[in-house]
Short mmCIF file of C-alpha atoms (C1' of nucleotides) in Angstrom, two decimals:
data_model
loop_
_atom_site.label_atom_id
_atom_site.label_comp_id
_atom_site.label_asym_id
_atom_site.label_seq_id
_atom_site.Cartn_x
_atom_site.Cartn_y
_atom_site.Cartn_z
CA UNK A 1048 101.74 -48.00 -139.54
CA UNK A 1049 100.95 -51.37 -141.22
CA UNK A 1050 98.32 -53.66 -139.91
CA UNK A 1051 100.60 -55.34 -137.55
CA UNK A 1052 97.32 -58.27 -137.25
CA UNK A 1053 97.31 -59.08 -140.60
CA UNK A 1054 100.74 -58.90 -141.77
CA UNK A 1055 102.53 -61.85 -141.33
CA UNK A 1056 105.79 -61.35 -140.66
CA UNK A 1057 104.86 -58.45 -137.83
CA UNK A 1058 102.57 -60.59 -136.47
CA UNK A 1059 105.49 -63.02 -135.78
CA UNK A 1060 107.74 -60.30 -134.40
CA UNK A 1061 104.37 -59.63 -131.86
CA UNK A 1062 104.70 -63.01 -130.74
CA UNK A 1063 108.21 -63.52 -130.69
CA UNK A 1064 108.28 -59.96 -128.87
CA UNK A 1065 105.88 -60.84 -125.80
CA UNK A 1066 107.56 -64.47 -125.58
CA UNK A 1067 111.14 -63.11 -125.39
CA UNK A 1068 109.58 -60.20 -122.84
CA UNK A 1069 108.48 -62.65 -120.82
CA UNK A 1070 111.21 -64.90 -120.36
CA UNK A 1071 113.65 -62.10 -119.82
CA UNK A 1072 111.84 -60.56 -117.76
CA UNK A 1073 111.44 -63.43 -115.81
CA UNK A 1074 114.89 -64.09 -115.79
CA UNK A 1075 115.80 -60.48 -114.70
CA UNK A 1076 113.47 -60.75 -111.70
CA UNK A 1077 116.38 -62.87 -110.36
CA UNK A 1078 118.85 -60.50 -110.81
CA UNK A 1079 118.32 -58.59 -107.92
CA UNK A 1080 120.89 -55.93 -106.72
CA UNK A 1081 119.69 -55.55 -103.40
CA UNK A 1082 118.49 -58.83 -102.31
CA UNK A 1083 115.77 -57.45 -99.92
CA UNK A 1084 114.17 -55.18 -102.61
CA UNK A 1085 111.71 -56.44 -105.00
CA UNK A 1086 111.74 -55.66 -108.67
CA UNK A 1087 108.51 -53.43 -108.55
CA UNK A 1088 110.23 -51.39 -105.29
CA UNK A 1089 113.15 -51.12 -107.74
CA UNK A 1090 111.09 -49.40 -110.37
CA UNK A 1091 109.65 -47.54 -108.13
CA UNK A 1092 112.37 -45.95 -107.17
CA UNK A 1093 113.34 -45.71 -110.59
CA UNK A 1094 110.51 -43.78 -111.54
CA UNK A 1095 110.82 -41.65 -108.60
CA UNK A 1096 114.34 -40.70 -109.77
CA UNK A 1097 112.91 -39.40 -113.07
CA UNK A 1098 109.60 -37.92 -111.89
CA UNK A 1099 111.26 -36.09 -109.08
CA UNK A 1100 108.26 -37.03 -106.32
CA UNK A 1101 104.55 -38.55 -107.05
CA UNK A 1102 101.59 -39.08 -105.31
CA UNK A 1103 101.09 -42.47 -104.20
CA UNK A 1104 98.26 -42.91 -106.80
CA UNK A 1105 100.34 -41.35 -109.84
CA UNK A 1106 102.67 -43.93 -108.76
CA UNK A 1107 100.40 -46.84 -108.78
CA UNK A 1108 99.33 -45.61 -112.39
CA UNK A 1109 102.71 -45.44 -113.54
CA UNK A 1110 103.61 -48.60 -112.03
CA UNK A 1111 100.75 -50.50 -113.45
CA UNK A 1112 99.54 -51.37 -110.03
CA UNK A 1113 96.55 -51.04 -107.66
CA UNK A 1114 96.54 -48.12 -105.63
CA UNK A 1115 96.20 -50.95 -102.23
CA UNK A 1116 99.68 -52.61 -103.56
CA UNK A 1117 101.17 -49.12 -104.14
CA UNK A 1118 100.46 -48.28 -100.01
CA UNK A 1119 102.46 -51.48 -99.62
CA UNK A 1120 105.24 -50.47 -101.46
CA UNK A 1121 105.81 -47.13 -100.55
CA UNK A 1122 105.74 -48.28 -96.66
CA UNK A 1123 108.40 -50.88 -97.23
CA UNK A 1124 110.75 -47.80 -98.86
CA UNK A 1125 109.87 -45.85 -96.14
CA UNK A 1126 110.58 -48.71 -93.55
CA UNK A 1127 113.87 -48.60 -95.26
CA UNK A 1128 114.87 -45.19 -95.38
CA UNK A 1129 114.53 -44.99 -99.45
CA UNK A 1130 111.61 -42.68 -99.58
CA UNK A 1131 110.55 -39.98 -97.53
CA UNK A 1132 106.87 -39.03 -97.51
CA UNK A 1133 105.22 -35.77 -96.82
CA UNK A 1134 101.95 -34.23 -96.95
CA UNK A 1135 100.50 -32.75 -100.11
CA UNK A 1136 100.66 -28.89 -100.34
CA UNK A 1137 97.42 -28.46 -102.23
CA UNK A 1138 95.31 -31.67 -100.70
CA UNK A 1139 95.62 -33.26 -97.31
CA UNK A 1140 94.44 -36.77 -98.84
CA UNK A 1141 96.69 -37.31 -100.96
CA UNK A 1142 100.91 -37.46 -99.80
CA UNK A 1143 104.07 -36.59 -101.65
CA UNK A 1144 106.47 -39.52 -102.04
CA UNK A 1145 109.88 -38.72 -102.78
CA UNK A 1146 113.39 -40.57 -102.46
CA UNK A 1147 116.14 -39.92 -100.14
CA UNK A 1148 119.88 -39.65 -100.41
CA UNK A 1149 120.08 -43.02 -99.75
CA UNK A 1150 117.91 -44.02 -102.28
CA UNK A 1151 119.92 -42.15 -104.61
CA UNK A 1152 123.32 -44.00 -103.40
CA UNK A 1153 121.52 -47.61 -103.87
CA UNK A 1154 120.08 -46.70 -107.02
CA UNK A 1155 123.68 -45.66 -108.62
CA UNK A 1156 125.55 -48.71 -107.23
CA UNK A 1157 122.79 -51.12 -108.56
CA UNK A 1158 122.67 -49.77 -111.71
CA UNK A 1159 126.05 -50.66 -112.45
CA UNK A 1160 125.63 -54.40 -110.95
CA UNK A 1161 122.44 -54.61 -113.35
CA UNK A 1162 124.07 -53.56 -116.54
CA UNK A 1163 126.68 -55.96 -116.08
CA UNK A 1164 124.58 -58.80 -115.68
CA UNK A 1165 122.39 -58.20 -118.85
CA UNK A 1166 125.66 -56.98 -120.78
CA UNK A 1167 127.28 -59.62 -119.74
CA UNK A 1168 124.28 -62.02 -121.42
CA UNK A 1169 124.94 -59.69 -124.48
CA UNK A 1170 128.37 -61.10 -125.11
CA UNK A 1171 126.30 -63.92 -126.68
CA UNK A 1172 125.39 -61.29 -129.27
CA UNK A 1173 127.48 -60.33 -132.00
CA UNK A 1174 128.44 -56.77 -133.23
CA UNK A 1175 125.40 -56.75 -135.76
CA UNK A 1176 122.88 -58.39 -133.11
CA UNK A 1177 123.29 -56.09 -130.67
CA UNK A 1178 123.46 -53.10 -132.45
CA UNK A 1179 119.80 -53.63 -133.48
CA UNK A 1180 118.53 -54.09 -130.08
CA UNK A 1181 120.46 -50.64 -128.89
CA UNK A 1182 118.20 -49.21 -131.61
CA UNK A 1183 115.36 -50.86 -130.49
CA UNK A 1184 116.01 -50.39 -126.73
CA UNK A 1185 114.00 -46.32 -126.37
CA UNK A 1186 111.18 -48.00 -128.77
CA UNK A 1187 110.92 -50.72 -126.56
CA UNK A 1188 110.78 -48.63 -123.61
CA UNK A 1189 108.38 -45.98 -125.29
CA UNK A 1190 106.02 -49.13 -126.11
CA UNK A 1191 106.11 -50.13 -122.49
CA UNK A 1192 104.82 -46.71 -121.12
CA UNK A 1193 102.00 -45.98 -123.62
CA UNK B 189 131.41 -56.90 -129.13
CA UNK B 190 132.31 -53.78 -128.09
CA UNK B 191 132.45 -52.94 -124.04
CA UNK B 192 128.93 -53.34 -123.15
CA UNK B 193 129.62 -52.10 -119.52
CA UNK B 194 131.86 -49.05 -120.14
CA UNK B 195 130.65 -47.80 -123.10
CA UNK B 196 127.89 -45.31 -122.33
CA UNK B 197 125.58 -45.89 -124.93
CA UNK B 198 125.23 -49.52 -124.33
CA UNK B 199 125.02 -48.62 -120.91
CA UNK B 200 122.22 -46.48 -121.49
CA UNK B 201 120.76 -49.16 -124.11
CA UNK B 202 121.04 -51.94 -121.42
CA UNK B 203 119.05 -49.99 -118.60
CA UNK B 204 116.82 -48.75 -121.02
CA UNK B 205 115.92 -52.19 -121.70
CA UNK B 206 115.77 -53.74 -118.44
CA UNK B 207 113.05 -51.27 -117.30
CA UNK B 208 111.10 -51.40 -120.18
CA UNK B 209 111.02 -55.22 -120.36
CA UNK B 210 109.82 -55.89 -117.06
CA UNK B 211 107.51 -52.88 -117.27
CA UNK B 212 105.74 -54.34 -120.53
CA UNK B 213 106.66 -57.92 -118.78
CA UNK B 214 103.90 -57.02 -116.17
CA UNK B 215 101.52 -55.60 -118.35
CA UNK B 216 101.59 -58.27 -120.61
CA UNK B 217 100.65 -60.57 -117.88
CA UNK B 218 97.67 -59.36 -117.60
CA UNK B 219 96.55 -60.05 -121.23
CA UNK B 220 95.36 -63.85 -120.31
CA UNK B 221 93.63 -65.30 -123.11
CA UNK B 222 92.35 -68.01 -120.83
CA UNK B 223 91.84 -66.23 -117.56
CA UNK B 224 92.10 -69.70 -115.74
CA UNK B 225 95.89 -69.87 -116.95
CA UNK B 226 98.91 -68.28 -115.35
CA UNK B 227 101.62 -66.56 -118.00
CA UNK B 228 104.10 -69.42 -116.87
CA UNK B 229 101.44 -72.03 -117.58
CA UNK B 230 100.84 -70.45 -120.73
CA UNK B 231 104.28 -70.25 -121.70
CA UNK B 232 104.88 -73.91 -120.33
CA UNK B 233 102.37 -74.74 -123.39
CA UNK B 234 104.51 -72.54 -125.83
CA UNK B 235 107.52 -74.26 -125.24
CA UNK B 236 105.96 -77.66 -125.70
CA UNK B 237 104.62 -76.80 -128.80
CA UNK B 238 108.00 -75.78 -129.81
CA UNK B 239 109.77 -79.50 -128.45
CA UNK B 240 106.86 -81.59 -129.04
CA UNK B 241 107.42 -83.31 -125.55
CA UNK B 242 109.83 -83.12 -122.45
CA UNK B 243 110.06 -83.75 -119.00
CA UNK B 244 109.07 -81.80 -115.96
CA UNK B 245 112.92 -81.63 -115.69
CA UNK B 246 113.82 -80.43 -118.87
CA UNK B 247 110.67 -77.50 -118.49
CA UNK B 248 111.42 -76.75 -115.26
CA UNK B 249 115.29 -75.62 -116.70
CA UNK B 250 113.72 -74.01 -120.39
CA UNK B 251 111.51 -71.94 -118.12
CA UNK B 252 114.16 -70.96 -115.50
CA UNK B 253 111.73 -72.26 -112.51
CA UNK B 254 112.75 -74.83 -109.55
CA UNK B 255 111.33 -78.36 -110.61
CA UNK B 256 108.67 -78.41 -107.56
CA UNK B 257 107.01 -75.42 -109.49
CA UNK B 258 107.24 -76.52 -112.53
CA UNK B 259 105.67 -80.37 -110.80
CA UNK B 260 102.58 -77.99 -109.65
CA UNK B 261 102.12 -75.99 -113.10
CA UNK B 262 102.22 -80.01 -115.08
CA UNK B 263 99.60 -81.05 -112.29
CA UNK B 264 97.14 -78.47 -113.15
CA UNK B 265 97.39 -78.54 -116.87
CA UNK B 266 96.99 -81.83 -116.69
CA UNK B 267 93.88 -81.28 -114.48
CA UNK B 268 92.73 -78.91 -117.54
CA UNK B 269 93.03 -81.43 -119.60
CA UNK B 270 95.56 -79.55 -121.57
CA UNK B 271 98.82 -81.80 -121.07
CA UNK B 272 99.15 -85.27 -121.08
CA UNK B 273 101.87 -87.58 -118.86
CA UNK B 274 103.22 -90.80 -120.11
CA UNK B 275 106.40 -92.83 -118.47
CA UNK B 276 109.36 -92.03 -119.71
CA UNK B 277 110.40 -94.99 -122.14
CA UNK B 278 114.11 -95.24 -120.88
CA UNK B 279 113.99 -94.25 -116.99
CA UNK B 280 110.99 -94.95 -114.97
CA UNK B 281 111.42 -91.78 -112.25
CA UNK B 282 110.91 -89.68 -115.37
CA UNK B 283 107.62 -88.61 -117.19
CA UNK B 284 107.46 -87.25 -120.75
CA UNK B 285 105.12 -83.92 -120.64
CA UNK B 286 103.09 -83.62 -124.10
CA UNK B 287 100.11 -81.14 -124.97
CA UNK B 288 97.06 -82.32 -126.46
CA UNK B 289 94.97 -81.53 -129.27
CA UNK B 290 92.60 -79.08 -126.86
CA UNK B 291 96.05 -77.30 -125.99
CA UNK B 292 96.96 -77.22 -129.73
CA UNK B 293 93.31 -75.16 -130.36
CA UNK B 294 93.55 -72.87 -127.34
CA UNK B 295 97.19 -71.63 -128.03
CA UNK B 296 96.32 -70.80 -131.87
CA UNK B 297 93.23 -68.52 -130.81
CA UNK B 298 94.93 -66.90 -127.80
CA UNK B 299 97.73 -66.34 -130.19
CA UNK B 300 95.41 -63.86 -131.99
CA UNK B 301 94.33 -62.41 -129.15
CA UNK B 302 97.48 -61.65 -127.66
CA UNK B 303 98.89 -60.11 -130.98
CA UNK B 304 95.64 -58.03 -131.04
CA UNK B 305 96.74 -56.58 -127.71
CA UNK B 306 100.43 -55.57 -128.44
CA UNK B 307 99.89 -54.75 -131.83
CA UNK B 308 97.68 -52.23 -130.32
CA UNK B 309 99.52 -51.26 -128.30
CA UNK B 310 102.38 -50.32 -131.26
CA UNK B 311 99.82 -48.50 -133.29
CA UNK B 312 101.27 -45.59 -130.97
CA UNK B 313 104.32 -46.29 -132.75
CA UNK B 314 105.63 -44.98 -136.54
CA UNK B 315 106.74 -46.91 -139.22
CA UNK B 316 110.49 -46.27 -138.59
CA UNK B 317 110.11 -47.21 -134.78
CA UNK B 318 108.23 -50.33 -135.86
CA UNK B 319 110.75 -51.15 -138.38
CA UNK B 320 113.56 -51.49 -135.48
CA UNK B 321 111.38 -53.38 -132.78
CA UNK B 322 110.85 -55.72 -135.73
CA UNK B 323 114.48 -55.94 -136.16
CA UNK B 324 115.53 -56.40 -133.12
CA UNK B 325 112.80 -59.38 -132.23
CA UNK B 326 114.44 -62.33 -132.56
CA UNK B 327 117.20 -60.74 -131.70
CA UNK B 328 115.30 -60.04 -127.70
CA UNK B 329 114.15 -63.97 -128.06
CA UNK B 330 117.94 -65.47 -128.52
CA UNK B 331 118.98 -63.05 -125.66
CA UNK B 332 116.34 -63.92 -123.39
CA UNK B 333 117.35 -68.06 -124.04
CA UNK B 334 121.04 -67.50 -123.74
"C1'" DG C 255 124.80 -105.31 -103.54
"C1'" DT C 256 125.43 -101.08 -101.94
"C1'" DA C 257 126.52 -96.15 -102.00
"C1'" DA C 258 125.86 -92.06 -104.33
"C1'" DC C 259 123.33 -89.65 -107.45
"C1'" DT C 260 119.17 -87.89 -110.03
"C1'" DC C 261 114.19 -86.99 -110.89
"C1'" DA C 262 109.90 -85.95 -109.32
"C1'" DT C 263 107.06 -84.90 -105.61
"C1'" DT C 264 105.18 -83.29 -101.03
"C1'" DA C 265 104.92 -79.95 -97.36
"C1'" DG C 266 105.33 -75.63 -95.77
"C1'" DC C 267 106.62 -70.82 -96.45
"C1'" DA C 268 107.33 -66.03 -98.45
"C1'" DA C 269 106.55 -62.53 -101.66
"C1'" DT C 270 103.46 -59.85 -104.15
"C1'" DG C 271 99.56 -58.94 -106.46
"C1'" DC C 272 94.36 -58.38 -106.02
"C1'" DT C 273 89.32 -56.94 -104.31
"C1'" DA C 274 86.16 -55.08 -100.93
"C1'" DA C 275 85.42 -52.15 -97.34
"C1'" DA C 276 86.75 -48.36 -94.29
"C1'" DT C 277 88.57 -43.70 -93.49
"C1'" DA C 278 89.63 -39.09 -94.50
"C1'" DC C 279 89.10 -35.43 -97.34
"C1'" DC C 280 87.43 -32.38 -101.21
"C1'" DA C 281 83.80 -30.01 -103.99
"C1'" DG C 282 79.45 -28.71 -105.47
"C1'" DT C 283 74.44 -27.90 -104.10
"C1'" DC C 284 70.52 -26.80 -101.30
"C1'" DG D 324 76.48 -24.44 -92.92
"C1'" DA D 325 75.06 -29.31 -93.85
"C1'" DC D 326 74.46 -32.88 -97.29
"C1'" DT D 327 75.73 -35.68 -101.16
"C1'" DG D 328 78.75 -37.65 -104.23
"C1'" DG D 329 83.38 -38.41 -105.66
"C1'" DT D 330 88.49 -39.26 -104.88
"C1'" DA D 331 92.93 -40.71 -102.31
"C1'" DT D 332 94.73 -43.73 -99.31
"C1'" DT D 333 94.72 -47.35 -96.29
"C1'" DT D 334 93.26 -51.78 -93.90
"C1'" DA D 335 91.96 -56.60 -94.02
"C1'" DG D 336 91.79 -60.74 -96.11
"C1'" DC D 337 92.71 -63.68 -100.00
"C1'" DA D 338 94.86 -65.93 -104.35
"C1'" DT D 339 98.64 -66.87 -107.02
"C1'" DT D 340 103.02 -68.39 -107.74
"C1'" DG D 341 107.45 -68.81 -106.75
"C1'" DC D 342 110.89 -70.91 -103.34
"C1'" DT D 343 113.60 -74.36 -100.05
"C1'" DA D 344 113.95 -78.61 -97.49
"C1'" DA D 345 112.94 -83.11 -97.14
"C1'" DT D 346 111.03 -87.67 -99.13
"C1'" DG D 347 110.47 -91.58 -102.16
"C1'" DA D 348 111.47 -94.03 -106.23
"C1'" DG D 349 114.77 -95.36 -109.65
"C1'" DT D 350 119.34 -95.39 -111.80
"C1'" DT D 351 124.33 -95.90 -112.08
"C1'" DA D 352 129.05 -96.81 -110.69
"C1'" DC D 353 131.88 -99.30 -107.95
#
DNA sequence: GTAACTCATTAGCAATGCTAAATACCAGTC
DNA sequence: GACTGGTATTTAGCATTGCTAATGAGTTAC
């Protein structure tokens, strides 16, 4: 790994990194497939459909939120028959959240909605363009979750 | 450009991105340099030291915000002395937006900072993975203005 | 000169995050 | 068994930051 401070030209790519995060992710905040689900419900749910079913804390750690913001969450799901929540086998504290059929349904219809929107911003790309940021894309996403 | 939407790869590549841009979206937000100053104010400053000067108009569209917000985030950098308003020379409803020289200072050494963090952050990352998120930089910053 | 438009602002609201404190539970120690 | 300390979740209240609708000032086209 070079010393991504001190080298100029990563240093740049830093900052033009986090700007262009930022903005796009800004701008995909909009982009809302179901209008009455917020982008952090939506990852939950993501998250749910790769984990399987969490703990409300797990979730908040995952998620990058408090654990107090997480309870929030989880009850609007459950208030709209995405997740289902039941106690924890091993500890009554804690609860298992997992999602529901319906969830599953929302999750697969969006997806589609999503990718057209952001592909659709891609046409601005050419061939070579976009072929870097499909490389990119699992680094991206592997910086993101350490 | 091939089929973005049916082509499974780029399919994969697009939702990969999504998530992982507003994952790192939200955890960059809570790198502040200057606790005091939102991300959007902060980013307000970037794009006026990119332009030199606009109007609360012209930010309000660069940053993808509703004018009223953007009328609010002027007001208070203005309050922090950080922006400076002067009429418009050709149309009096307008006001050209400009930062000052204490603006100027604080965005160079938060710019350190804020490298410090994510470069950090992609010490978890090998040379070849580095190598493509530095590709594919600019390439995330033209996307996220088109 | 007036009608229609545009820019910025004000007022009020909604979403979404946070901290501090409360509640329920677990685990180790006397 | 009861006590003490630690952990998971929730409740209550607050701050931030975006929005829409409506207002006021200024411009432009007729």
């Amino acid at each position: 790994m070079p010393d991504l401070i001190h080298d100029g030209d990563s240093a740049a790519a830093v900052s033009s990194l986090r700007s262009a995060v930022m903005l796009l992710g800004r701008r995909l905040k909009h982009q809302r497939v179901d209008e009455s689900l917020s982008p952090t419900e939506m990852s939950v749910l993501g998250t749910l459909a790769r984990c399987g079913s969490a703990t409300p804390g797990e979730l908040a750690r995952k998620e990058h939120v408090q654990p107090p913001s997480m309870t929030r969450i989880v009850a609007l799901l459950e208030a709209k028959g995405l997740v289902r929540l039941e106690p924890h086998p091993d500890d009554r504290r804690q609860k298992m959240v997992s999602r529901t059929e319906q969830a599953e349904a929302m999750l697969a219809e969006s997806r589609s909605k999503r990718n057209a929107w952001l592909a659709n911003l891609a046409e601005g790309l050419d061939e070579d363009e976009w072929e870097k940021l499909r490389a990119a894309a699992p680094v991206l996403e592997k910086l993101a979750h350490l």
